[in-house]
Each structure stands twice: as C-alpha cells, then as structure tokens.
C-alpha cells in the first residue's frame, strides 16, 4: 500500500498539470453534490386541519400553570444569547450573529398594470415596476398635491409610470389623458379609496387598462424611493429617559423598529446585539442599551428588575398563534427564512409551544404590572392602521409627529426583514390541546388589559 501511495505522489509530482486537473474535477464534483442537497424539495403535506373547537377551561377548572416555568426571565435558545450579550458588550455575537438574510423570495410585490377587468381585487400584484394603490378622488389643490402634470393623448399606465419615475416621484396618478406625479401628503394621503368603477375609463393607448378620469385618479406607486423619511441619525443629546420597545419574540419588534426609525429620523437601540440587524442598517444595535443615543430600546425581557430599568415602554402584543410561528421560523430559519418541514413535524415544535406559549402571557402580564408608563399597541392594529398607531408611538417617544413623514413611512413600511408570504404551511400546526392551552392564556391577557381600562385583545385572537 505504501509503495502504491509513493508511486501516486511521484506521478503527480512529475505531472503537475494533471494533478491540478484532478483536483479541480474533485472539487467540482463535491460542489455539485452540495448544490443538489440544497435543492432537494420537501415532501408535499396533505391538508390536515386540527380541530379548532378548543376553548378555555370550564368554570372552576385550573388554568395552565405558569409559576415554575421561569419563562420570560431571559431570551433563551434564540441564537441571540441576550443576557450574555448585554454583559459582555456590543461586540459579542451569539450563534446567529453571523446570519445572512436570505433574500431569494423577497420580490413579486411590484405591478406594472392591472389588465383585464377593471373591478378586481384591490391588492392584486404582478411582476413589473409599480404597485397599484387604488382609485382616489381628485385633490382640492391639484398643483400643490401633485406638482408635475403632463398631457398624454395616448395615455397608458406604462407611460405615466415611466414619466413619474424619470421625474423621481413615488406616485403616478392617471387622470384620463393627464398624468400627475408627486408624493403622498396631507393634501393627497391615499387613505380614502373610492369605488374603482369611478375610475373605469379605458386608456386611449391600451384598451385593457384603466386610466381614470379628470375627477377620479388611478394611482400607482413607482419604484422611486420616497427619501423624505430615509434620513436617520443618533440623538443629538443624551436622552434623559430610557424607553423600551418591549415585545414577546415573534411579535414584530424588528418591523416596529424600522417604522419608528423612519417616522422619527433617529436610530433605535437594543438590549442585545444582533450582527445581522446591524449589517442591515440598524446602527443603534451596536450601542450599549444605556447609551442614551437611541430613541428607544428593543427588549424581550420580562423580569421585574429588567422592566423597572426603563422609564416608559411601548408594549407590542401580537396574536400568540402568529407570534409563536414567527419566532419558530426565526429560530430555525433566520430573520426572513422558514423552519423546515422536519422541524414542524418533529419534536421541536411541540416542545417549543410548551415552553414559549406560557411566556407569551407572562411577558404581557409582567409589563402591565411592573411598567412605569406603558403604551399598548397591538401588532394587528399597527398593520391595519399604521398612520394612527405609529403616531401614538411617536408621541410617547417625545418626538413631534410630522404627518408628511408618516405618509412617507406608509410607502416604505416593509423594510428588509419582511418574511415572504409565498411559503406557508399547508396545515394547522396547532393541535386541539395546544389551542385549548393558548386560548386560556389569551383570556388571561385580555382580562389583564381590560382590568386596566385598556382595549382587550383583538377578536381575531380567538377562537381559532
């Protein structure tokens, strides 16, 4: 065997070209095997919806036990190593510290034109260069609301969108044979949609497109970025109070930080450090949470000592069914990735629900009990009425609410950490027992909110 190996070495020493050829072929074969393993599809899952008829325990029955679980006293097993990161400074990185956002399926949101019937789903989207915003009444002061106007006898959606894109405006409004360009402002906020039949006049250059009328405009959002709310910086002077942006994991904290930074123009901070968030533009991520240079501080903590360290808090609450799934996806798939089929069907998911579902309840209960000044914001309300809810949040932060800036945020609301909705589970992962337990936690939180004269949880939280 030794002689054979010696001959092999001597052969390639004399023939270096052949050696390097052999090496390249070997590495290529290994790469092909690796790529093949990465693209192997997952087996299809049949529809197998769990029985949703699981309510809270009957009167007199014992609620799920929360006492000995010691949940909410530290964010465990999330890849951020939160409490350790806090103690050892901003340069500490947990297991996921070097995660890279997976941007493969982030597109598909832009739509060039809505062809075919005029009346269709308002949120329909296609590949292209503009997003359909809807049909809107002509603004009172047109020249101030939409400062650029051009007559287009041969009007089409493409022509108007191209003009406004060239002029670097984010809105293109079609009004029959006139094209208007501008920004969303208080004069034209795009908050009150009209019936699309009012805008049903066909385009002169494209019979399958609607170009609006002189009184009712068809509006598209171009790919031009609205830069009125993109500037961000650290606070010019050290803040006199520490305000928490508190939430259970998976409740939309990163998205809320994105909105707050755009609305205020100031960076948000974090109780922890996440390198992937810092690399995506959250520059306050590197600061110590007590630096006083950021407008608010992200935290998932829920212990009394940790809560009382803050002077005020925005408490973001999300439907536990959605929050648990979002955090499970983050834990096993990264910030915008997805857990694999094996994780959902294995032991990881049931164990995760057992450990994290009680924490969803104790997190809110602790902040309501120990928080000094708490503004409750429901994630679902923020999505549905961003303008109003974000205005409430900005007011608590002590920053003057600028309506034009909030309108700018509405057009830039998604950010870089929106998980694509293209890949969804084909079945309900919650068993009847899980639903029964979670429903009890929802009722506990609802009662705690109402007991403090606050709005209870949204109706969509239950029943499933």
CSV table of C-alpha atoms in Angstrom, one decimal:
chain,number,residue,atom,x,y,z
A,1,UNK,CA,0.0,0.0,0.0
A,2,UNK,CA,2.9,2.3,0.9
A,3,UNK,CA,4.5,1.7,-2.5
A,4,UNK,CA,1.3,2.4,-4.3
A,5,UNK,CA,0.9,5.7,-2.5
A,6,UNK,CA,4.6,6.6,-3.2
A,7,UNK,CA,4.0,5.9,-6.9
A,8,UNK,CA,0.9,8.0,-6.9
A,9,UNK,CA,2.7,11.0,-5.4
A,10,UNK,CA,5.7,10.7,-7.7
A,11,UNK,CA,3.3,10.5,-10.7
A,12,UNK,CA,1.6,13.8,-9.9
A,13,UNK,CA,4.9,15.4,-8.9
A,14,UNK,CA,6.1,14.8,-12.4
A,15,UNK,CA,2.8,15.8,-14.0
A,16,UNK,CA,1.6,18.9,-12.1
A,17,UNK,CA,-0.9,19.9,-14.8
A,18,UNK,CA,-2.7,16.5,-14.4
A,19,UNK,CA,-2.6,16.9,-10.6
A,20,UNK,CA,-4.4,20.3,-10.7
A,21,UNK,CA,-6.9,18.9,-13.3
A,22,UNK,CA,-7.7,16.0,-11.0
A,23,UNK,CA,-8.1,18.5,-8.0
A,24,UNK,CA,-10.4,20.7,-10.0
A,25,UNK,CA,-12.6,17.8,-11.0
A,26,UNK,CA,-12.7,16.6,-7.4
A,27,UNK,CA,-13.8,20.0,-6.1
A,28,UNK,CA,-16.4,20.4,-8.9
A,29,UNK,CA,-17.9,17.0,-8.1
A,30,UNK,CA,-18.2,18.0,-4.4
A,31,UNK,CA,-19.8,21.3,-5.2
A,32,UNK,CA,-22.4,19.6,-7.4
A,33,UNK,CA,-23.3,17.2,-4.6
A,34,UNK,CA,-23.6,20.1,-2.2
A,35,UNK,CA,-25.9,22.1,-4.5
A,36,UNK,CA,-28.0,19.1,-5.2
A,37,UNK,CA,-28.6,18.5,-1.5
A,38,UNK,CA,-29.6,22.2,-1.1
A,39,UNK,CA,-32.3,22.0,-3.7
A,40,UNK,CA,-34.0,18.7,-2.8
A,41,UNK,CA,-37.7,19.6,-2.4
A,42,UNK,CA,-39.7,18.8,0.7
A,43,UNK,CA,-42.4,16.2,0.5
A,44,UNK,CA,-45.9,17.6,0.0
A,45,UNK,CA,-48.1,17.8,3.1
A,46,UNK,CA,-51.8,17.0,2.8
A,47,UNK,CA,-54.4,19.2,4.4
A,48,UNK,CA,-54.9,18.0,7.9
A,49,UNK,CA,-56.5,20.9,9.8
A,50,UNK,CA,-56.6,20.4,13.6
A,51,UNK,CA,-60.0,20.6,15.3
A,52,UNK,CA,-60.4,24.3,16.3
A,53,UNK,CA,-63.1,23.6,18.8
A,54,UNK,CA,-60.9,24.1,21.8
A,55,UNK,CA,-61.9,26.7,24.3
A,56,UNK,CA,-60.8,27.8,27.7
A,57,UNK,CA,-61.1,25.6,30.8
A,58,UNK,CA,-64.6,25.3,32.2
A,59,UNK,CA,-65.6,27.5,35.2
A,60,UNK,CA,-63.7,26.3,38.2
A,61,UNK,CA,-61.1,24.4,36.2
A,62,UNK,CA,-57.5,25.1,36.8
A,63,UNK,CA,-55.7,27.4,34.4
A,64,UNK,CA,-52.4,26.3,32.8
A,65,UNK,CA,-49.6,26.5,35.4
A,66,UNK,CA,-47.2,29.4,34.9
A,67,UNK,CA,-45.3,29.6,38.2
A,68,UNK,CA,-42.3,27.2,37.9
A,69,UNK,CA,-41.6,27.6,34.2
A,70,UNK,CA,-39.3,30.6,34.9
A,71,UNK,CA,-40.2,31.9,31.4
A,72,UNK,CA,-39.6,35.5,30.3
A,73,UNK,CA,-36.6,35.9,32.6
A,74,UNK,CA,-34.2,35.7,29.7
A,75,UNK,CA,-34.5,35.1,26.0
A,76,UNK,CA,-33.2,31.6,25.8
A,77,UNK,CA,-32.3,29.4,22.7
A,78,UNK,CA,-32.9,32.1,20.2
A,79,UNK,CA,-29.4,32.5,18.8
A,80,UNK,CA,-29.0,36.0,20.3
A,81,UNK,CA,-27.7,35.0,23.7
A,82,UNK,CA,-29.3,38.0,25.0
A,83,UNK,CA,-28.3,38.4,28.6
A,84,UNK,CA,-24.7,37.4,27.9
A,85,UNK,CA,-24.5,39.9,25.1
A,86,UNK,CA,-25.7,42.6,27.4
A,87,UNK,CA,-23.0,41.9,30.0
A,88,UNK,CA,-20.1,41.4,27.6
A,89,UNK,CA,-20.8,44.4,25.3
A,90,UNK,CA,-21.9,45.0,21.8
A,91,UNK,CA,-19.2,43.0,20.0
A,92,UNK,CA,-20.5,39.7,21.5
A,93,UNK,CA,-22.2,37.6,18.9
A,94,UNK,CA,-24.4,34.6,19.6
A,95,UNK,CA,-24.9,31.5,17.4
A,96,UNK,CA,-26.8,33.5,14.8
A,97,UNK,CA,-24.6,36.6,15.0
A,98,UNK,CA,-23.3,36.0,11.5
A,99,UNK,CA,-26.5,35.1,9.9
A,100,UNK,CA,-27.1,36.5,6.4
A,101,UNK,CA,-30.6,37.5,5.4
A,102,UNK,CA,-32.0,35.1,2.8
A,103,UNK,CA,-33.4,37.3,0.0
A,104,UNK,CA,-34.3,34.7,-2.5
A,105,UNK,CA,-38.1,35.0,-2.4
A,106,UNK,CA,-38.5,38.7,-1.5
A,107,UNK,CA,-39.8,40.0,-4.7
A,108,UNK,CA,-43.1,39.8,-6.5
A,109,UNK,CA,-44.6,42.9,-5.0
A,110,UNK,CA,-44.4,45.2,-7.9
A,111,UNK,CA,-47.1,45.5,-10.6
A,112,UNK,CA,-46.8,47.3,-13.9
A,113,UNK,CA,-50.5,47.3,-14.8
A,114,UNK,CA,-53.7,45.7,-13.9
A,115,UNK,CA,-55.0,44.2,-17.1
A,116,UNK,CA,-58.3,42.6,-17.9
A,117,UNK,CA,-61.4,43.6,-15.9
A,118,UNK,CA,-61.4,47.0,-14.2
A,119,UNK,CA,-63.1,45.7,-11.0
A,120,UNK,CA,-60.7,43.2,-9.4
A,121,UNK,CA,-59.0,42.5,-6.1
A,122,UNK,CA,-57.5,45.8,-4.9
A,123,UNK,CA,-54.3,44.2,-3.6
A,124,UNK,CA,-53.5,42.2,-6.8
A,125,UNK,CA,-49.8,42.4,-7.6
A,126,UNK,CA,-47.7,41.4,-10.6
A,127,UNK,CA,-44.0,41.5,-11.6
A,128,UNK,CA,-43.1,44.8,-13.1
A,129,UNK,CA,-42.3,48.3,-11.8
A,130,UNK,CA,-45.2,49.8,-10.0
A,131,UNK,CA,-47.7,49.0,-7.2
A,132,UNK,CA,-51.4,49.7,-7.8
A,133,UNK,CA,-52.7,51.9,-4.9
A,134,UNK,CA,-56.3,52.3,-6.0
A,135,UNK,CA,-58.9,54.8,-7.2
A,136,UNK,CA,-58.9,58.2,-5.4
A,137,UNK,CA,-60.9,61.5,-5.7
A,138,UNK,CA,-59.1,64.4,-7.3
A,139,UNK,CA,-57.4,66.5,-4.6
A,140,UNK,CA,-58.7,70.0,-4.0
A,141,UNK,CA,-55.4,71.8,-4.8
A,142,UNK,CA,-54.1,69.7,-7.6
A,143,UNK,CA,-50.9,71.8,-8.3
A,144,UNK,CA,-49.8,71.6,-4.7
A,145,UNK,CA,-50.8,68.0,-4.2
A,146,UNK,CA,-49.3,66.6,-7.4
A,147,UNK,CA,-46.7,69.2,-8.7
A,148,UNK,CA,-45.9,67.6,-12.0
A,149,UNK,CA,-48.5,67.3,-14.7
A,150,UNK,CA,-48.2,66.3,-18.3
A,151,UNK,CA,-50.8,65.9,-21.1
A,152,UNK,CA,-50.8,62.4,-22.7
A,153,UNK,CA,-53.3,62.0,-25.6
A,154,UNK,CA,-52.0,58.4,-26.0
A,155,UNK,CA,-52.2,57.5,-22.3
A,156,UNK,CA,-51.2,54.2,-20.8
A,157,UNK,CA,-50.1,53.1,-17.4
A,158,UNK,CA,-46.6,52.4,-18.6
A,159,UNK,CA,-46.2,55.9,-20.0
A,160,UNK,CA,-47.4,57.7,-16.9
A,161,UNK,CA,-45.4,55.5,-14.5
A,162,UNK,CA,-42.3,56.0,-16.7
A,163,UNK,CA,-42.7,59.7,-16.6
A,164,UNK,CA,-43.0,59.9,-12.9
A,165,UNK,CA,-40.1,57.6,-12.4
A,166,UNK,CA,-38.0,59.8,-14.7
A,167,UNK,CA,-39.0,62.8,-12.7
A,168,UNK,CA,-38.1,60.9,-9.5
A,169,UNK,CA,-41.6,60.9,-7.9
A,170,UNK,CA,-43.0,57.9,-6.0
A,171,UNK,CA,-46.6,58.4,-7.1
A,172,UNK,CA,-48.1,58.3,-10.6
A,173,UNK,CA,-51.8,59.4,-10.9
A,174,UNK,CA,-53.6,58.8,-14.1
A,175,UNK,CA,-56.5,61.2,-14.9
A,176,UNK,CA,-57.9,60.3,-18.3
A,177,UNK,CA,-55.4,62.0,-20.7
A,178,UNK,CA,-53.3,63.7,-18.0
A,179,UNK,CA,-50.5,62.2,-15.9
A,180,UNK,CA,-49.7,63.7,-12.5
A,181,UNK,CA,-46.7,63.0,-10.3
A,182,UNK,CA,-46.0,63.7,-6.7
A,183,UNK,CA,-45.7,62.4,-3.1
A,184,UNK,CA,-48.3,61.2,-0.6
A,185,UNK,CA,-49.0,64.3,1.5
A,186,UNK,CA,-51.8,65.6,3.7
A,187,UNK,CA,-53.3,67.0,0.6
A,188,UNK,CA,-53.3,63.6,-1.1
A,189,UNK,CA,-52.8,61.0,1.7
A,190,UNK,CA,-54.3,58.0,-0.2
A,191,UNK,CA,-56.3,57.0,2.9
A,192,UNK,CA,-59.8,57.1,1.4
A,193,UNK,CA,-60.2,54.8,-1.6
A,194,UNK,CA,-63.1,55.2,-4.0
A,195,UNK,CA,-65.0,52.5,-5.9
A,196,UNK,CA,-62.9,51.5,-8.8
A,197,UNK,CA,-65.8,51.8,-11.1
A,198,UNK,CA,-65.4,55.6,-10.8
A,199,UNK,CA,-62.0,55.3,-12.4
A,200,UNK,CA,-63.1,52.8,-15.1
A,201,UNK,CA,-62.3,55.0,-18.2
A,202,UNK,CA,-60.1,53.0,-20.6
A,203,UNK,CA,-56.7,54.2,-21.6
A,204,UNK,CA,-56.5,55.7,-25.1
A,205,UNK,CA,-53.4,53.7,-25.9
A,206,UNK,CA,-54.3,50.4,-24.1
A,207,UNK,CA,-57.9,49.2,-24.1
A,208,UNK,CA,-57.3,46.7,-21.3
A,209,UNK,CA,-56.1,49.3,-18.8
A,210,UNK,CA,-58.0,51.9,-16.8
A,211,UNK,CA,-56.6,55.4,-16.8
A,212,UNK,CA,-59.0,57.2,-14.5
A,213,UNK,CA,-60.9,60.4,-15.2
A,214,UNK,CA,-60.4,64.1,-14.5
A,215,UNK,CA,-62.3,63.7,-11.3
A,216,UNK,CA,-61.1,60.3,-10.1
A,217,UNK,CA,-57.5,59.3,-10.4
A,218,UNK,CA,-56.0,55.8,-10.8
A,219,UNK,CA,-52.8,55.8,-8.6
A,220,UNK,CA,-49.7,53.7,-8.8
A,221,UNK,CA,-46.6,53.7,-6.6
A,222,UNK,CA,-43.4,53.8,-8.7
A,223,UNK,CA,-40.1,52.3,-7.7
A,224,UNK,CA,-38.7,55.7,-6.8
A,225,UNK,CA,-37.8,55.7,-3.1
A,226,UNK,CA,-39.5,58.4,-1.0
A,227,UNK,CA,-36.5,59.9,0.6
A,228,UNK,CA,-38.4,62.3,2.9
A,229,UNK,CA,-38.2,59.7,5.7
A,230,UNK,CA,-35.0,57.9,5.0
A,231,UNK,CA,-32.5,60.0,7.0
A,232,UNK,CA,-31.6,58.5,10.3
A,233,UNK,CA,-29.1,59.5,13.0
A,234,UNK,CA,-28.3,59.2,16.7
A,235,UNK,CA,-29.9,61.6,19.2
A,236,UNK,CA,-28.0,64.9,19.2
A,237,UNK,CA,-28.0,64.9,23.1
A,238,UNK,CA,-28.2,62.1,25.6
A,239,UNK,CA,-31.8,61.1,26.3
A,240,UNK,CA,-33.0,61.8,29.9
A,241,UNK,CA,-35.2,58.7,29.8
A,242,UNK,CA,-35.0,55.1,28.6
A,243,UNK,CA,-38.0,53.9,26.6
A,244,UNK,CA,-38.4,50.2,25.9
A,245,UNK,CA,-39.9,48.7,22.8
A,246,UNK,CA,-41.0,45.6,24.5
A,247,UNK,CA,-42.5,42.5,22.9
A,248,UNK,CA,-42.6,38.8,23.0
A,249,UNK,CA,-40.3,37.2,20.4
A,250,UNK,CA,-42.0,37.0,17.0
A,251,UNK,CA,-44.4,39.9,17.7
A,252,UNK,CA,-42.9,42.2,15.1
A,253,UNK,CA,-40.3,44.1,17.1
A,254,UNK,CA,-37.8,44.5,14.2
A,255,UNK,CA,-40.6,45.8,11.9
A,256,UNK,CA,-41.7,48.2,14.6
A,257,UNK,CA,-38.1,49.5,14.9
A,258,UNK,CA,-38.0,50.1,11.2
A,259,UNK,CA,-41.2,52.1,11.3
A,260,UNK,CA,-40.0,54.1,14.3
A,261,UNK,CA,-36.7,55.0,12.8
A,262,UNK,CA,-38.3,56.2,9.6
A,263,UNK,CA,-41.0,58.1,11.5
A,264,UNK,CA,-38.6,59.9,13.9
A,265,UNK,CA,-35.4,60.0,12.0
A,266,UNK,CA,-33.5,58.5,14.9
A,267,UNK,CA,-31.9,55.1,15.4
A,268,UNK,CA,-33.4,52.6,17.8
A,269,UNK,CA,-31.2,50.6,20.2
A,270,UNK,CA,-31.3,47.1,21.6
A,271,UNK,CA,-30.9,45.3,24.9
A,272,UNK,CA,-28.9,42.8,23.0
A,273,UNK,CA,-26.7,42.7,19.9
A,274,UNK,CA,-27.5,41.1,16.6
A,275,UNK,CA,-24.9,41.4,13.8
A,276,UNK,CA,-27.3,40.7,11.0
A,277,UNK,CA,-29.6,43.6,12.1
A,278,UNK,CA,-26.6,45.9,12.4
A,279,UNK,CA,-25.5,45.0,8.9
A,280,UNK,CA,-29.0,45.7,7.6
A,281,UNK,CA,-28.9,49.3,8.8
A,282,UNK,CA,-29.9,49.2,12.5
A,283,UNK,CA,-26.8,51.2,13.5
A,284,UNK,CA,-28.1,51.6,17.1
A,285,UNK,CA,-27.7,47.9,17.5
A,286,UNK,CA,-24.0,48.4,18.4
A,287,UNK,CA,-24.6,50.9,21.1
A,288,UNK,CA,-24.9,49.9,24.8
A,289,UNK,CA,-28.6,50.0,25.6
A,290,UNK,CA,-28.0,52.6,28.3
A,291,UNK,CA,-26.0,54.9,26.0
A,292,UNK,CA,-28.9,57.4,25.7
A,293,UNK,CA,-28.2,57.9,22.0
A,294,UNK,CA,-31.2,56.0,20.6
A,295,UNK,CA,-34.9,56.8,20.6
A,296,UNK,CA,-36.0,53.5,22.2
A,297,UNK,CA,-34.6,50.1,23.1
A,298,UNK,CA,-35.7,46.8,21.8
A,299,UNK,CA,-36.2,44.2,24.6
A,300,UNK,CA,-37.9,40.8,25.1
A,301,UNK,CA,-37.1,40.8,28.8
A,302,UNK,CA,-39.9,40.5,31.3
A,303,UNK,CA,-38.4,40.3,34.8
A,304,UNK,CA,-39.3,43.0,37.3
A,305,UNK,CA,-35.7,44.2,37.6
A,306,UNK,CA,-35.3,44.5,33.9
A,307,UNK,CA,-38.7,46.2,33.4
A,308,UNK,CA,-38.2,48.8,36.1
A,309,UNK,CA,-34.9,49.8,34.5
A,310,UNK,CA,-37.0,51.7,31.9
A,311,UNK,CA,-38.9,54.9,32.4
A,312,UNK,CA,-41.6,54.1,29.8
A,313,UNK,CA,-42.4,51.4,27.3
A,314,UNK,CA,-44.2,50.7,24.1
A,315,UNK,CA,-45.6,47.2,24.6
A,316,UNK,CA,-46.2,45.4,21.3
A,317,UNK,CA,-48.6,42.5,21.5
A,318,UNK,CA,-49.4,40.0,18.7
A,319,UNK,CA,-51.7,37.1,18.3
A,320,UNK,CA,-49.9,34.2,20.1
A,321,UNK,CA,-50.7,31.8,17.3
A,322,UNK,CA,-48.9,34.0,14.8
A,323,UNK,CA,-46.1,35.1,17.1
A,324,UNK,CA,-45.2,31.6,18.1
A,325,UNK,CA,-45.0,30.5,14.4
A,326,UNK,CA,-42.9,33.6,13.5
A,327,UNK,CA,-40.4,33.0,16.3
A,328,UNK,CA,-40.2,29.3,15.5
A,329,UNK,CA,-39.4,30.2,11.8
A,330,UNK,CA,-36.8,32.8,13.0
A,331,UNK,CA,-35.2,30.3,15.4
A,332,UNK,CA,-34.8,27.6,12.7
A,333,UNK,CA,-34.7,29.6,9.5
A,334,UNK,CA,-33.3,33.1,10.3
A,335,UNK,CA,-34.9,36.5,10.3
A,336,UNK,CA,-36.7,36.1,7.0
A,337,UNK,CA,-36.4,32.3,6.5
A,338,UNK,CA,-38.6,29.4,7.4
A,339,UNK,CA,-38.3,26.4,9.6
A,340,UNK,CA,-38.0,23.1,7.7
A,341,UNK,CA,-40.8,20.5,7.3
A,342,UNK,CA,-38.8,18.2,9.6
A,343,UNK,CA,-38.8,20.8,12.4
A,344,UNK,CA,-42.5,21.3,12.2
A,345,UNK,CA,-43.2,17.6,12.2
A,346,UNK,CA,-40.5,16.7,14.7
A,347,UNK,CA,-40.3,17.1,18.5
A,348,UNK,CA,-39.0,20.7,18.2
A,349,UNK,CA,-42.4,22.3,17.5
A,350,UNK,CA,-44.4,20.7,20.4
A,351,UNK,CA,-41.6,21.4,22.8
A,352,UNK,CA,-41.4,25.0,21.6
A,353,UNK,CA,-45.1,25.6,22.2
A,354,UNK,CA,-44.9,24.1,25.7
A,355,UNK,CA,-42.1,26.4,26.6
A,356,UNK,CA,-43.0,29.6,24.8
A,357,UNK,CA,-46.8,29.8,25.0
A,358,UNK,CA,-46.8,30.5,28.8
A,359,UNK,CA,-44.1,33.1,28.2
A,360,UNK,CA,-46.4,34.9,25.8
A,361,UNK,CA,-48.8,35.5,28.6
A,362,UNK,CA,-46.3,36.2,31.4
A,363,UNK,CA,-44.5,38.7,29.2
A,364,UNK,CA,-47.5,41.0,28.8
A,365,UNK,CA,-48.7,40.5,32.4
A,366,UNK,CA,-45.3,41.4,33.8
A,367,UNK,CA,-45.0,44.6,31.7
A,368,UNK,CA,-48.5,45.7,32.7
A,369,UNK,CA,-47.7,45.0,36.4
A,370,UNK,CA,-44.2,46.5,36.7
A,371,UNK,CA,-44.0,49.0,33.8
A,372,UNK,CA,-44.0,52.7,34.9
A,373,UNK,CA,-45.7,54.1,31.8
A,374,UNK,CA,-46.8,51.6,29.2
A,375,UNK,CA,-48.4,52.2,25.8
A,376,UNK,CA,-50.1,49.1,24.5
A,377,UNK,CA,-50.0,48.6,20.7
A,378,UNK,CA,-51.5,45.5,19.1
A,379,UNK,CA,-49.5,44.3,16.1
A,380,UNK,CA,-52.7,43.8,14.1
A,381,UNK,CA,-53.8,47.3,14.7
A,382,UNK,CA,-50.4,48.7,13.6
A,383,UNK,CA,-50.7,46.8,10.3
A,384,UNK,CA,-54.3,47.8,9.6
A,385,UNK,CA,-54.0,51.5,10.7
A,386,UNK,CA,-50.3,52.3,10.6
A,387,UNK,CA,-50.8,56.1,10.3
A,388,UNK,CA,-52.7,56.4,13.6
A,389,UNK,CA,-50.9,53.7,15.6
A,390,UNK,CA,-47.4,54.9,14.6
A,391,UNK,CA,-48.4,58.4,15.5
A,392,UNK,CA,-49.3,57.2,19.0
A,393,UNK,CA,-45.9,55.5,19.3
A,394,UNK,CA,-44.0,58.6,18.1
A,395,UNK,CA,-45.9,60.8,20.6
A,396,UNK,CA,-44.8,58.6,23.5
A,397,UNK,CA,-41.2,58.9,22.3
A,398,UNK,CA,-41.4,62.6,22.8
A,399,UNK,CA,-40.9,63.5,19.1
A,400,UNK,CA,-43.2,65.9,17.2
A,401,UNK,CA,-45.5,63.9,14.9
A,402,UNK,CA,-45.0,65.0,11.3
A,403,UNK,CA,-47.8,63.8,9.1
A,404,UNK,CA,-46.0,64.0,5.8
A,405,UNK,CA,-43.2,61.9,7.3
A,406,UNK,CA,-45.7,59.3,8.5
A,407,UNK,CA,-47.2,59.2,5.0
A,408,UNK,CA,-43.7,58.6,3.7
A,409,UNK,CA,-43.3,55.7,6.1
A,410,UNK,CA,-46.5,54.1,4.8
A,411,UNK,CA,-45.0,53.8,1.3
A,412,UNK,CA,-41.7,52.4,2.8
A,413,UNK,CA,-43.3,50.2,5.5
A,414,UNK,CA,-42.0,46.8,4.7
A,415,UNK,CA,-38.3,47.2,5.3
A,416,UNK,CA,-35.6,44.5,4.9
A,417,UNK,CA,-37.0,41.9,7.3
A,418,UNK,CA,-40.4,41.1,5.9
A,419,UNK,CA,-40.8,37.3,5.7
A,420,UNK,CA,-42.3,36.4,2.3
A,421,UNK,CA,-45.8,35.0,2.4
A,422,UNK,CA,-45.2,32.8,-0.6
A,423,UNK,CA,-44.2,29.8,1.6
A,424,UNK,CA,-46.9,28.9,4.1
A,425,UNK,CA,-47.7,25.7,5.9
A,426,UNK,CA,-50.3,23.6,4.2
A,427,UNK,CA,-51.8,22.5,7.6
A,428,UNK,CA,-52.5,23.9,11.0
A,429,UNK,CA,-49.6,23.0,13.3
A,430,UNK,CA,-51.6,23.6,16.5
A,431,UNK,CA,-53.2,20.5,18.0
A,432,UNK,CA,-56.5,20.7,19.9
A,433,UNK,CA,-54.7,20.5,23.2
A,434,UNK,CA,-52.3,23.4,22.1
A,435,UNK,CA,-55.3,25.5,21.2
A,436,UNK,CA,-57.0,24.9,24.5
A,437,UNK,CA,-54.0,25.9,26.4
A,438,UNK,CA,-53.3,29.0,24.3
A,439,UNK,CA,-56.9,30.1,24.5
A,440,UNK,CA,-56.6,30.2,28.3
A,441,UNK,CA,-53.5,32.4,28.1
A,442,UNK,CA,-55.3,34.7,25.7
A,443,UNK,CA,-58.2,35.1,28.2
A,444,UNK,CA,-55.7,35.9,31.0
A,445,UNK,CA,-54.1,38.7,28.9
A,446,UNK,CA,-57.4,40.0,27.8
A,447,UNK,CA,-58.7,40.2,31.4
A,448,UNK,CA,-55.5,42.0,32.5
A,449,UNK,CA,-55.8,44.6,29.8
A,450,UNK,CA,-59.4,45.3,30.5
A,451,UNK,CA,-58.7,45.4,34.2
A,452,UNK,CA,-56.5,48.5,33.5
A,453,UNK,CA,-59.2,50.1,31.3
A,454,UNK,CA,-57.3,49.3,28.1
A,455,UNK,CA,-58.6,47.8,24.9
A,456,UNK,CA,-58.7,44.0,25.1
A,457,UNK,CA,-57.1,41.7,22.6
A,458,UNK,CA,-58.5,41.8,19.1
A,459,UNK,CA,-61.3,39.4,18.3
A,460,UNK,CA,-59.1,37.6,15.8
A,461,UNK,CA,-57.0,36.1,18.6
A,462,UNK,CA,-59.8,33.6,19.3
A,463,UNK,CA,-61.5,31.3,18.7
A,464,UNK,CA,-59.4,29.6,16.0
